[in-house]
Structure formats: structure tokens, C-alpha cells
mmCIF file of C-alpha atoms (C1' of nucleotides) and ligand atoms in Angstrom:
data_model
loop_
_atom_site.group_PDB
_atom_site.id
_atom_site.type_symbol
_atom_site.label_atom_id
_atom_site.label_comp_id
_atom_site.label_asym_id
_atom_site.label_seq_id
_atom_site.Cartn_x
_atom_site.Cartn_y
_atom_site.Cartn_z
ATOM 1 C CA MET X 1 -0.079 0.014 0.299
ATOM 2 C CA PRO X 2 1.828 3.469 -1.257
ATOM 3 C CA ARG X 3 1.250 6.265 1.266
ATOM 4 C CA LYS X 4 -0.740 9.300 1.019
ATOM 5 C CA GLN X 5 -2.241 10.635 -2.547
ATOM 6 C CA THR X 6 -5.038 13.041 -1.105
ATOM 7 C CA THR X 7 -8.617 12.306 -2.204
ATOM 8 C CA LYS X 8 -11.111 15.307 -2.718
ATOM 9 C CA THR X 9 -14.354 14.098 -1.924
ATOM 10 C CA PRO X 10 -16.929 16.512 -1.268
ATOM 11 C CA PRO X 11 -17.198 17.757 2.352
ATOM 12 C CA ARG X 12 -20.058 16.900 4.562
ATOM 13 C CA ARG X 13 -22.487 18.921 6.355
ATOM 14 C CA PRO X 14 -22.366 18.000 9.979
ATOM 15 C CA ASP X 15 -25.628 18.126 11.676
ATOM 16 C CA SER X 16 -24.284 21.085 13.930
ATOM 17 C CA ASP X 17 -24.459 23.162 10.825
ATOM 18 C CA ARG X 18 -28.374 22.817 10.677
ATOM 19 C CA ALA X 19 -29.942 25.119 13.216
ATOM 20 C CA HIS X 20 -31.996 22.575 14.887
ATOM 21 C CA SER X 21 -31.512 19.022 15.085
ATOM 22 C CA SER X 22 -33.849 16.821 13.833
ATOM 23 C CA THR X 23 -35.253 15.631 17.476
ATOM 24 C CA VAL X 24 -35.839 19.474 17.977
ATOM 25 C CA GLU X 25 -38.028 19.707 14.894
ATOM 26 C CA ASP X 26 -40.023 16.386 15.768
ATOM 27 C CA TYR X 27 -40.858 17.672 19.133
ATOM 28 C CA LEU X 28 -41.779 21.435 17.641
ATOM 29 C CA GLU X 29 -43.839 19.754 14.910
ATOM 30 C CA ARG X 30 -45.954 17.156 17.372
ATOM 31 C CA ILE X 31 -45.955 20.309 19.887
ATOM 32 C CA LEU X 32 -47.813 22.720 17.433
ATOM 33 C CA GLU X 33 -50.383 19.492 16.296
ATOM 34 C CA LEU X 34 -51.730 19.073 19.719
ATOM 35 C CA ILE X 35 -52.006 22.315 20.401
ATOM 36 C CA ASN X 36 -53.832 22.990 16.819
ATOM 37 C CA THR X 37 -55.760 19.594 18.001
ATOM 38 C CA LYS X 38 -56.582 20.114 21.625
ATOM 39 C CA GLY X 39 -55.574 23.359 22.036
ATOM 40 C CA TYR X 40 -52.442 22.599 24.570
ATOM 41 C CA ALA X 41 -49.781 20.472 24.717
ATOM 42 C CA ARG X 42 -49.058 18.750 27.981
ATOM 43 C CA VAL X 43 -45.824 16.974 28.706
ATOM 44 C CA VAL X 44 -47.913 13.654 29.092
ATOM 45 C CA ASP X 45 -49.552 14.292 25.762
ATOM 46 C CA ILE X 46 -45.970 14.493 23.980
ATOM 47 C CA ALA X 47 -44.503 11.720 25.466
ATOM 48 C CA GLU X 48 -47.461 9.179 24.327
ATOM 49 C CA SER X 49 -47.593 10.896 21.289
ATOM 50 C CA LEU X 50 -43.407 10.460 20.293
ATOM 51 C CA GLN X 51 -43.466 7.573 22.786
ATOM 52 C CA ILE X 52 -41.153 8.537 24.639
ATOM 53 C CA SER X 53 -40.727 8.878 28.753
ATOM 54 C CA GLN X 54 -42.569 11.766 30.207
ATOM 55 C CA ALA X 55 -38.848 12.478 32.017
ATOM 56 C CA SER X 56 -37.284 12.982 28.626
ATOM 57 C CA VAL X 57 -40.056 15.317 27.452
ATOM 58 C CA THR X 58 -39.435 17.489 30.347
ATOM 59 C CA ASN X 59 -35.938 17.873 29.489
ATOM 60 C CA MET X 60 -36.379 18.588 26.082
ATOM 61 C CA VAL X 61 -39.440 21.026 26.841
ATOM 62 C CA GLN X 62 -36.874 22.637 29.248
ATOM 63 C CA LYS X 63 -34.315 22.680 26.669
ATOM 64 C CA LEU X 64 -36.622 24.328 23.850
ATOM 65 C CA ASP X 65 -37.623 27.139 26.498
ATOM 66 C CA ALA X 66 -33.964 28.113 26.828
ATOM 67 C CA GLU X 67 -33.219 28.197 23.329
ATOM 68 C CA GLY X 68 -36.524 30.551 22.946
ATOM 69 C CA LEU X 69 -38.670 28.041 21.077
ATOM 70 C CA LEU X 70 -41.484 27.653 23.796
ATOM 71 C CA ASN X 71 -42.042 29.424 27.087
ATOM 72 C CA TYR X 72 -42.790 26.640 29.628
ATOM 73 C CA GLU X 73 -44.039 27.384 32.848
ATOM 74 C CA ARG X 74 -43.216 24.912 35.316
ATOM 75 C CA TYR X 75 -46.085 22.167 35.946
ATOM 76 C CA ARG X 76 -48.556 24.475 34.060
ATOM 77 C CA GLY X 77 -48.005 24.478 30.607
ATOM 78 C CA MET X 78 -45.970 25.702 27.118
ATOM 79 C CA ILE X 79 -46.500 27.941 24.086
ATOM 80 C CA LEU X 80 -44.488 28.345 20.943
ATOM 81 C CA THR X 81 -42.406 31.557 20.746
ATOM 82 C CA THR X 82 -42.687 33.405 16.906
ATOM 83 C CA ALA X 83 -39.258 31.710 16.686
ATOM 84 C CA GLY X 84 -40.884 28.158 17.438
ATOM 85 C CA GLN X 85 -44.155 28.685 15.247
ATOM 86 C CA THR X 86 -42.244 29.620 12.599
ATOM 87 C CA LEU X 87 -39.893 26.211 12.746
ATOM 88 C CA ALA X 88 -42.997 24.050 13.698
ATOM 89 C CA LEU X 89 -44.787 25.127 10.284
ATOM 90 C CA ASN X 90 -41.637 24.804 8.679
ATOM 91 C CA ILE X 91 -41.479 21.351 9.504
ATOM 92 C CA THR X 92 -44.991 20.474 9.243
ATOM 93 C CA ARG X 93 -45.270 22.114 5.830
ATOM 94 C CA ARG X 94 -42.019 19.869 4.841
ATOM 95 C CA HIS X 95 -43.958 16.740 6.160
ATOM 96 C CA GLN X 96 -47.047 17.737 4.351
ATOM 97 C CA LEU X 97 -45.429 18.132 0.917
ATOM 98 C CA LEU X 98 -43.446 14.951 1.394
ATOM 99 C CA THR X 99 -46.589 12.920 2.730
ATOM 100 C CA ASP X 100 -48.421 14.084 -0.818
ATOM 101 C CA PHE X 101 -45.718 13.770 -2.907
ATOM 102 C CA LEU X 102 -45.141 10.000 -1.889
ATOM 103 C CA GLY X 103 -48.718 9.592 -2.011
ATOM 104 C CA LEU X 104 -48.837 10.309 -5.426
ATOM 105 C CA LEU X 105 -46.663 7.375 -6.312
ATOM 106 C CA GLY X 106 -48.979 5.074 -4.695
ATOM 107 C CA LEU X 107 -46.658 4.481 -1.628
ATOM 108 C CA GLU X 108 -48.538 2.658 1.370
ATOM 109 C CA ASP X 109 -49.807 5.032 4.270
ATOM 110 C CA ASN X 110 -47.390 3.328 6.444
ATOM 111 C CA VAL X 111 -44.359 3.451 4.268
ATOM 112 C CA ILE X 112 -44.593 7.195 3.744
ATOM 113 C CA TYR X 113 -45.320 7.958 7.250
ATOM 114 C CA ARG X 114 -42.102 6.598 8.207
ATOM 115 C CA ASP X 115 -39.761 7.809 5.480
ATOM 116 C CA VAL X 116 -41.391 11.135 6.024
ATOM 117 C CA GLU X 117 -40.391 11.079 9.299
ATOM 118 C CA GLY X 118 -36.813 10.894 8.478
ATOM 119 C CA MET X 119 -36.756 12.517 5.201
ATOM 120 C CA GLU X 120 -38.996 15.734 6.419
ATOM 121 C CA HIS X 121 -35.968 17.074 8.263
ATOM 122 C CA HIS X 122 -32.852 17.082 5.262
ATOM 123 C CA ILE X 123 -35.005 18.568 2.729
ATOM 124 C CA SER X 124 -33.778 22.424 1.773
ATOM 125 C CA ALA X 125 -35.556 25.334 0.873
ATOM 126 C CA PRO X 126 -34.911 25.339 -2.802
ATOM 127 C CA THR X 127 -35.450 21.365 -2.608
ATOM 128 C CA VAL X 128 -38.922 22.131 -1.057
ATOM 129 C CA ARG X 129 -39.933 24.125 -4.043
ATOM 130 C CA ALA X 130 -38.700 21.890 -6.491
ATOM 131 C CA ILE X 131 -40.676 19.405 -5.051
ATOM 132 C CA GLU X 132 -43.388 21.247 -4.435
ATOM 133 C CA ALA X 133 -43.686 22.222 -8.217
ATOM 134 C CA LEU X 134 -43.142 18.756 -9.576
ATOM 135 C CA THR X 135 -46.174 17.933 -7.262
ATOM 136 C CA GLU X 136 -48.419 20.410 -9.243
ATOM 137 C CA GLN X 137 -47.171 18.928 -12.453
ATOM 138 C CA LEU X 138 -47.566 15.104 -11.525
ATOM 139 C CA LYS X 139 -51.171 15.676 -10.155
ATOM 140 C CA ARG X 140 -51.779 16.863 -14.130
ATOM 141 C CA GLN X 141 -50.315 13.628 -15.192
ATOM 142 C CA PRO X 142 -52.661 10.523 -13.919
ATOM 143 C CA ALA X 143 -51.154 8.981 -17.149
ATOM 144 C CA LEU X 144 -47.533 8.926 -16.167
ATOM 145 C CA LEU X 145 -48.845 8.441 -12.475
ATOM 146 C CA GLU X 146 -50.245 5.121 -13.426
ATOM 147 C CA ARG X 147 -46.926 4.259 -15.181
ATOM 148 C CA VAL X 148 -44.947 4.712 -11.972
ATOM 149 C CA ARG X 149 -47.412 3.106 -9.907
ATOM 150 C CA THR X 150 -47.322 0.176 -11.758
ATOM 151 C CA ALA X 151 -43.825 -0.383 -12.311
ATOM 152 C CA ALA X 152 -43.127 0.425 -8.684
ATOM 153 C CA GLN X 153 -45.461 -2.303 -7.791
ATOM 154 C CA GLN X 154 -43.318 -5.489 -7.975
ATOM 155 C CA MET C 1 -56.503 23.019 31.585
ATOM 156 C CA PRO C 2 -58.672 19.721 31.676
ATOM 157 C CA ARG C 3 -56.666 16.605 32.657
ATOM 158 C CA LYS C 4 -56.153 13.719 30.470
ATOM 159 C CA GLN C 5 -58.055 12.844 27.387
ATOM 160 C CA THR C 6 -55.763 10.635 25.482
ATOM 161 C CA THR C 7 -54.757 11.133 21.888
ATOM 162 C CA LYS C 8 -53.961 8.664 19.308
ATOM 163 C CA THR C 9 -51.182 9.723 16.769
ATOM 164 C CA PRO C 10 -49.030 7.613 14.620
ATOM 165 C CA PRO C 11 -46.244 5.923 16.523
ATOM 166 C CA ARG C 12 -42.751 6.591 15.586
ATOM 167 C CA ARG C 13 -39.864 4.248 14.342
ATOM 168 C CA PRO C 14 -37.022 5.052 16.402
ATOM 169 C CA ASP C 15 -33.821 4.920 15.409
ATOM 170 C CA SER C 16 -32.885 1.550 16.576
ATOM 171 C CA ASP C 17 -35.384 -0.187 14.974
ATOM 172 C CA ARG C 18 -33.263 0.574 11.371
ATOM 173 C CA ALA C 19 -30.517 -1.932 11.284
ATOM 174 C CA HIS C 20 -27.681 0.477 11.042
ATOM 175 C CA SER C 21 -27.720 4.304 12.276
ATOM 176 C CA SER C 22 -27.010 6.831 9.173
ATOM 177 C CA THR C 23 -23.517 7.475 10.690
ATOM 178 C CA VAL C 24 -22.492 3.642 9.862
ATOM 179 C CA GLU C 25 -23.648 3.936 6.353
ATOM 180 C CA ASP C 26 -22.127 7.142 5.587
ATOM 181 C CA TYR C 27 -18.680 5.297 6.988
ATOM 182 C CA LEU C 28 -19.456 2.307 4.693
ATOM 183 C CA GLU C 29 -20.530 4.217 1.573
ATOM 184 C CA ARG C 30 -17.322 5.992 1.902
ATOM 185 C CA ILE C 31 -15.010 3.065 2.519
ATOM 186 C CA LEU C 32 -16.360 1.649 -0.502
ATOM 187 C CA GLU C 33 -15.929 4.878 -2.362
ATOM 188 C CA LEU C 34 -12.306 5.020 -1.561
ATOM 189 C CA ILE C 35 -11.733 1.084 -2.457
ATOM 190 C CA ASN C 36 -13.030 1.806 -5.575
ATOM 191 C CA THR C 37 -11.355 4.749 -6.629
ATOM 192 C CA LYS C 38 -8.023 4.182 -4.724
ATOM 193 C CA GLY C 39 -8.013 0.707 -4.112
ATOM 194 C CA TYR C 40 -7.889 0.669 -0.477
ATOM 195 C CA ALA C 41 -9.383 2.595 2.601
ATOM 196 C CA ARG C 42 -7.004 4.051 4.946
ATOM 197 C CA VAL C 43 -7.887 5.793 8.205
ATOM 198 C CA VAL C 44 -6.489 9.023 7.477
ATOM 199 C CA ASP C 45 -8.292 9.077 4.061
ATOM 200 C CA ILE C 46 -11.593 8.276 5.835
ATOM 201 C CA ALA C 47 -10.741 11.205 8.185
ATOM 202 C CA GLU C 48 -10.164 13.558 5.306
ATOM 203 C CA SER C 49 -12.916 12.538 3.286
ATOM 204 C CA LEU C 50 -15.607 12.906 6.233
ATOM 205 C CA GLN C 51 -13.700 15.665 7.895
ATOM 206 C CA ILE C 52 -13.750 13.772 10.863
ATOM 207 C CA SER C 53 -10.584 13.042 13.092
ATOM 208 C CA GLN C 54 -8.484 9.748 12.663
ATOM 209 C CA ALA C 55 -9.085 8.960 16.630
ATOM 210 C CA SER C 56 -13.178 8.977 15.926
ATOM 211 C CA VAL C 57 -12.237 6.683 12.568
ATOM 212 C CA THR C 58 -10.420 4.381 14.487
ATOM 213 C CA ASN C 59 -13.387 4.287 16.595
ATOM 214 C CA MET C 60 -15.848 3.490 14.348
ATOM 215 C CA VAL C 61 -13.884 1.241 12.313
ATOM 216 C CA GLN C 62 -13.284 -1.021 15.119
ATOM 217 C CA LYS C 63 -16.771 -1.067 15.709
ATOM 218 C CA LEU C 64 -17.714 -1.582 12.310
ATOM 219 C CA ASP C 65 -15.079 -4.682 12.572
ATOM 220 C CA ALA C 66 -16.903 -5.952 15.601
ATOM 221 C CA GLU C 67 -20.246 -5.952 14.066
ATOM 222 C CA GLY C 68 -19.157 -7.887 11.034
ATOM 223 C CA LEU C 69 -19.325 -5.495 8.544
ATOM 224 C CA LEU C 70 -15.792 -5.074 7.643
ATOM 225 C CA ASN C 71 -12.437 -7.104 8.555
ATOM 226 C CA TYR C 72 -10.030 -4.587 9.978
ATOM 227 C CA GLU C 73 -6.218 -5.354 10.692
ATOM 228 C CA ARG C 74 -4.779 -3.050 13.289
ATOM 229 C CA TYR C 75 -2.077 -0.640 11.370
ATOM 230 C CA ARG C 76 -2.657 -2.393 8.359
ATOM 231 C CA GLY C 77 -5.878 -2.109 6.316
ATOM 232 C CA MET C 78 -9.408 -3.029 6.211
ATOM 233 C CA ILE C 79 -12.163 -4.846 3.585
ATOM 234 C CA LEU C 80 -15.788 -4.897 3.749
ATOM 235 C CA THR C 81 -17.267 -8.238 4.334
ATOM 236 C CA THR C 82 -20.155 -9.700 2.297
ATOM 237 C CA ALA C 83 -22.558 -8.001 4.748
ATOM 238 C CA GLY C 84 -20.852 -5.087 4.836
ATOM 239 C CA GLN C 85 -20.430 -4.600 0.749
ATOM 240 C CA THR C 86 -24.304 -5.128 0.504
ATOM 241 C CA LEU C 87 -25.155 -2.450 2.903
ATOM 242 C CA ALA C 88 -22.560 -0.155 1.228
ATOM 243 C CA LEU C 89 -23.903 -1.274 -2.482
ATOM 244 C CA ASN C 90 -27.325 -0.315 -0.911
ATOM 245 C CA ILE C 91 -26.567 3.157 0.717
ATOM 246 C CA THR C 92 -24.708 4.160 -2.337
ATOM 247 C CA ARG C 93 -27.749 2.894 -5.149
ATOM 248 C CA ARG C 94 -29.907 5.258 -2.768
ATOM 249 C CA HIS C 95 -27.377 8.158 -3.051
ATOM 250 C CA GLN C 96 -27.233 7.907 -6.802
ATOM 251 C CA LEU C 97 -30.815 7.689 -7.683
ATOM 252 C CA LEU C 98 -31.659 10.756 -5.151
ATOM 253 C CA THR C 99 -28.746 12.619 -6.836
ATOM 254 C CA ASP C 100 -30.091 11.818 -10.170
ATOM 255 C CA PHE C 101 -33.379 12.900 -8.921
ATOM 256 C CA LEU C 102 -32.834 16.103 -7.661
ATOM 257 C CA GLY C 103 -30.856 16.685 -10.679
ATOM 258 C CA LEU C 104 -33.622 16.112 -13.200
ATOM 259 C CA LEU C 105 -35.549 18.719 -10.997
ATOM 260 C CA GLY C 106 -32.894 21.393 -11.741
ATOM 261 C CA LEU C 107 -31.271 21.726 -8.273
ATOM 262 C CA GLU C 108 -27.580 22.797 -7.719
ATOM 263 C CA ASP C 109 -25.330 20.386 -7.316
ATOM 264 C CA ASN C 110 -24.014 21.719 -3.392
ATOM 265 C CA VAL C 111 -27.702 21.714 -2.679
ATOM 266 C CA ILE C 112 -28.484 18.264 -4.226
ATOM 267 C CA TYR C 113 -25.422 17.048 -2.433
ATOM 268 C CA ARG C 114 -26.165 18.063 1.149
ATOM 269 C CA ASP C 115 -30.042 17.093 1.083
ATOM 270 C CA VAL C 116 -28.937 13.667 -0.205
ATOM 271 C CA GLU C 117 -26.288 12.790 2.113
ATOM 272 C CA GLY C 118 -29.162 13.447 4.692
ATOM 273 C CA MET C 119 -32.847 11.834 2.541
ATOM 274 C CA GLU C 120 -30.327 8.731 1.647
ATOM 275 C CA HIS C 121 -30.786 7.052 4.994
ATOM 276 C CA HIS C 122 -34.747 7.510 4.938
ATOM 277 C CA ILE C 123 -35.929 5.708 2.155
ATOM 278 C CA SER C 124 -37.243 2.416 2.580
ATOM 279 C CA ALA C 125 -36.998 -0.199 -0.349
ATOM 280 C CA PRO C 126 -40.364 0.437 -1.932
ATOM 281 C CA THR C 127 -39.952 4.495 -2.007
ATOM 282 C CA VAL C 128 -36.387 3.695 -3.546
ATOM 283 C CA ARG C 129 -38.603 1.586 -6.166
ATOM 284 C CA ALA C 130 -41.141 4.467 -6.536
ATOM 285 C CA ILE C 131 -38.562 7.126 -7.299
ATOM 286 C CA GLU C 132 -36.606 4.958 -9.652
ATOM 287 C CA ALA C 133 -40.025 4.047 -11.699
ATOM 288 C CA LEU C 134 -40.849 8.191 -11.244
ATOM 289 C CA THR C 135 -37.392 9.351 -12.339
ATOM 290 C CA GLU C 136 -37.389 6.928 -15.515
ATOM 291 C CA GLN C 137 -41.309 8.316 -16.559
ATOM 292 C CA LEU C 138 -39.450 11.986 -16.085
ATOM 293 C CA LYS C 139 -36.682 11.637 -18.098
ATOM 294 C CA ARG C 140 -39.444 11.058 -20.980
ATOM 295 C CA GLN C 141 -40.961 14.377 -20.111
ATOM 296 C CA PRO C 142 -38.283 17.298 -20.933
ATOM 297 C CA ALA C 143 -41.329 19.572 -21.466
ATOM 298 C CA LEU C 144 -42.760 18.745 -18.176
ATOM 299 C CA LEU C 145 -39.393 19.182 -16.238
ATOM 300 C CA GLU C 146 -38.545 22.334 -17.801
ATOM 301 C CA ARG C 147 -41.920 23.745 -16.196
ATOM 302 C CA VAL C 148 -40.702 22.623 -13.094
ATOM 303 C CA ARG C 149 -37.436 23.945 -13.146
ATOM 304 C CA THR C 150 -38.903 27.416 -14.334
ATOM 305 C CA ALA C 151 -41.473 26.961 -11.360
ATOM 306 C CA ALA C 152 -39.240 26.250 -8.742
ATOM 307 C CA GLN C 153 -36.699 29.034 -9.903
ATOM 308 C CA GLN C 154 -37.915 31.717 -7.820
ATOM 309 C "C1'" DA R 1 20.343 1.611 10.237
ATOM 310 C "C1'" DA R 2 18.861 6.385 12.191
ATOM 311 C "C1'" DA R 3 15.933 9.701 12.339
ATOM 312 C "C1'" DG R 4 12.024 12.090 11.255
ATOM 313 C "C1'" DA R 5 7.373 12.121 9.311
ATOM 314 C "C1'" DA R 6 3.039 10.165 8.765
ATOM 315 C "C1'" DA R 7 -0.423 7.247 10.177
ATOM 316 C "C1'" DG R 8 -2.877 4.839 13.893
ATOM 317 C "C1'" DT R 9 -4.289 3.904 18.103
ATOM 318 C "C1'" DT R 10 -5.533 4.704 23.295
ATOM 319 C "C1'" DA R 11 -7.703 7.573 27.079
ATOM 320 C "C1'" DG R 12 -10.149 10.585 29.085
ATOM 321 C "C1'" DA R 13 -13.664 13.646 28.158
ATOM 322 C "C1'" DC R 14 -18.050 16.012 25.909
ATOM 323 C "C1'" DG R 15 -22.960 16.850 24.280
ATOM 324 C "C1'" DG R 16 -27.240 15.259 22.548
ATOM 325 C "C1'" DG R 17 -30.939 12.545 23.749
ATOM 326 C "C1'" DG R 18 -32.856 8.888 25.640
ATOM 327 C "C1'" DC R 19 -34.041 5.796 30.273
ATOM 328 C "C1'" DT R 20 -35.894 4.463 35.459
ATOM 329 C "C1'" DA R 21 -36.596 5.559 39.973
ATOM 330 C "C1'" DA R 22 -38.159 8.271 43.344
ATOM 331 C "C1'" DG R 23 -39.916 12.542 44.863
ATOM 332 C "C1'" DA R 24 -42.969 16.963 44.062
ATOM 333 C "C1'" DT R 25 -46.854 19.033 42.187
ATOM 334 C "C1'" DT R 26 -51.551 19.479 40.842
ATOM 335 C "C1'" DA R 27 -56.472 17.604 40.385
ATOM 336 C "C1'" DT R 28 -60.080 14.412 41.022
ATOM 337 C "C1'" DT R 29 -62.693 11.629 44.031
ATOM 338 C "C1'" DT R 30 -64.857 10.351 48.405
ATOM 339 C "C1'" DA D 1 -60.836 18.530 53.724
ATOM 340 C "C1'" DA D 2 -58.414 14.160 53.194
ATOM 341 C "C1'" DA D 3 -57.166 10.855 50.582
ATOM 342 C "C1'" DT D 4 -55.804 8.984 46.041
ATOM 343 C "C1'" DA D 5 -54.980 9.619 41.506
ATOM 344 C "C1'" DA D 6 -52.385 11.810 37.697
ATOM 345 C "C1'" DT D 7 -48.874 14.509 36.120
ATOM 346 C "C1'" DC D 8 -44.628 16.587 36.402
ATOM 347 C "C1'" DT D 9 -39.549 17.301 37.804
ATOM 348 C "C1'" DT D 10 -35.315 15.719 39.341
ATOM 349 C "C1'" DA D 11 -30.983 12.817 39.996
ATOM 350 C "C1'" DG D 12 -28.605 9.453 38.224
ATOM 351 C "C1'" DC D 13 -27.144 6.678 34.767
ATOM 352 C "C1'" DC D 14 -26.709 4.879 29.728
ATOM 353 C "C1'" DC D 15 -25.363 4.946 24.817
ATOM 354 C "C1'" DC D 16 -23.780 7.143 20.395
ATOM 355 C "C1'" DG D 17 -20.765 9.521 18.171
ATOM 356 C "C1'" DT D 18 -17.413 13.179 18.458
ATOM 357 C "C1'" DC D 19 -13.153 15.311 20.119
ATOM 358 C "C1'" DT D 20 -7.900 16.507 21.965
ATOM 359 C "C1'" DA D 21 -3.673 14.906 23.820
ATOM 360 C "C1'" DA D 22 -0.244 11.631 24.157
ATOM 361 C "C1'" DC D 23 1.528 7.599 22.957
ATOM 362 C "C1'" DT D 24 2.898 3.775 19.403
ATOM 363 C "C1'" DT D 25 3.515 2.073 15.102
ATOM 364 C "C1'" DT D 26 4.814 2.120 10.418
ATOM 365 C "C1'" DC D 27 6.622 4.515 6.243
ATOM 366 C "C1'" DT D 28 10.343 7.367 3.842
ATOM 367 C "C1'" DT D 29 14.773 10.103 3.853
ATOM 368 C "C1'" DT D 30 19.152 10.913 4.558
HETATM 369 MN MN1 MN Y 1 -39.569 13.556 12.034
HETATM 370 MN MN1 MN Y 2 -43.407 14.707 10.398
HETATM 371 MN MN1 MN Y 3 -25.489 10.311 3.853
HETATM 372 MN MN1 MN Y 4 -24.494 9.412 0.551
#
DNA sequence: AAAGAAAGTTAGACGGGGCTAAGATTATTT
DNA sequence: AAATAATCTTAGCCCCGTCTAACTTTCTTT
């Protein structure tokens, strides 16, 4: 084995370059959803919904409070700050877009849910726009979609 | 705030349900790439390529060895096991597919690279097939793609 | 064959995000 | 108003993947 001979491969973008972790995005998304459906987000509900212990939720909620994404009052409740709402709406939008998009391709709901829950954290603004535009166009091409669904079947 | 009133939200799939972490997939992908381009994967090259310290690479390589994804000989070198190769090829395929797909939509290379590097870990087999089929069809629809690119531009 | 340089390893630490057990607080029953 | 149940918090722990500093091994020069 010869030594050295440096390779150049495209640089990675460490997770830390993103403003917030996937975990934080998932919490905010769920908190917004709870607030929208039942009017408030309780620790116990978030825990149940994310399948995580209450203790872990309390931890994270305190952290989100410290980061200014929500205002939390011990034992009482929480509300999203403007920053938190913005992020929550943003991730929700990406979630919805990907769900719609994969739905057009004829995938099963549980597959869609699983994949979207991961992918949603990794599509940047330009990609969101591109997929939005694509989805728009695809809706007008039922024949093409039918071919895709059939081909993807087996 | 009233108490209780249990909500039902779709369950999450914890990272641990996946056979291997995103990190492991990234290492394997890069190791395979290095082996293909220069014939061998050295700790120093992996480190440089992933922008990670050599110490961290040594750690992970030992772990991958322990998990049977590669055979590593201290100070000497490593080769992928069959299991490791399978995984490496699999993630490479997903990387390539997503790169092609997003390329069709007219996104910039650096955006594509960044998003793909994250998304590739979250598309299951059925989704791979669906996007493959879609990509196939889209290649035959230059007019549609032109509309997508234009719409996504602003 | 040294000596210096490069590559690799180990040790110890850290932050993120999860858990359980135990205790504190708040809500609901009786 | 107690007593009980539900909810929430704290403390202490763990695993993952990363880092730096120091040390070892291997390679390249001279
Ligand atoms: Mn998610
Ligand atoms: Mn989501
Ligand atoms: Mn990746
Ligand atoms: Mn990749």
C-alpha cells in the first residue's frame, strides 16, 4: 500500500450546521399539532405521542424553553414563541409536502409515514420548492402516475 | 386546562429499528468509494473524506469490525465483508438515485449533495422503487421538467 | 541503520438525547 | 378536607459519535 495521495471528496455538512436537530424539529412539530388539535400541549401527551418517557419530554421542553422556541411554566404548560411557531410550521409544511408527493407515487401509508418522518429533516428550501413544483405538475399527469405506480409495484 | 383525554397519533419508528445508523451508512458508503477509486481505504483518508478526526475513524472502524461489516487489521488496513459490501452498495444506490432525481428537477449540485446526504438514510425499499420508476418516466418528459424547473426557480 | 514524518491508536472527556426510580406538585374523588 | 390518582420534575445513569492530547507503529529520508 503506497502512502498518501490525498483524495478530494465533497465535504460533509455536519448535523450542527443545521439550526436545529431532527429531534427538536420532531418535538416542535408534535407540539404544534397537539396545540392545534386539542388546544394545548401537555408533557404527558407529547410523551405518549412521540413514544418517549415523560422525563425525557420534560428535559427537552426545558431545553426548548432555554433556546427560546417556547415558553414553559413548570407544572403548568407551554406556548410556542414566534421562533418556535415558525420552525414548527416549517417542518409541518415539509412533512405535508413529502406525504403528498409520496402519496402520488402510490406508496402505502405506513411506508410514507416512516420515510417522511426521516426525510422531512433533510430537504432544504430549494428542494422544497422543486418538489412542490413537481407535485403540482404530477397531479396533472394521471397517466404518467399510473405508469409509475405500476412499475414500482413489483 | 382539563386533564387527560388521550390522543392517538401515529407511532414513531425509533432510529434503533433501522439495522444501522446513518453514521454507519455514511462510513460504509465512503469506504466503498475509497476502495473503488484508490483500491484501499485508509483511516487517514476516511477521516479526511468525512471531515472527522482520525481518532474517531479508528473508533468507528473497530466498531464496524466488531459488527462484522468489515475486517480490520490494526495498523494495516480493512476490507468490507459481504454484509458490509451489501450495505455499502445499498446506500450508494440510494445516494445515486436521489442525486439523479433531484438533478432532473434542476437543483444546484451543492444543494443536491447536502440534501441527498441526509435523505438517503430514510428512503425504504418501496420508496426507492417508486422514485426509480418516477425518474424513469420523468426523463421522457422534458417539457414537464422544464415547467418544474421554471416554477421552482423563484 | 537512524532519524524524522506520517499514520494509527488509546485514554479521557463531552454533548445530545434517551431511560428508570423516586419525589414533588396538581387534580380528582370520596 | 383528606385521600388518591395523575402529572410533572429531578437525579443519576447510559449509549452514540465526536473531540484533543499523548503515545505507538509504520514508512520514508538521509
Ligand atoms: Mn421527523
Ligand atoms: Mn413529521
Ligand atoms: Mn449520508
Ligand atoms: Mn451518500
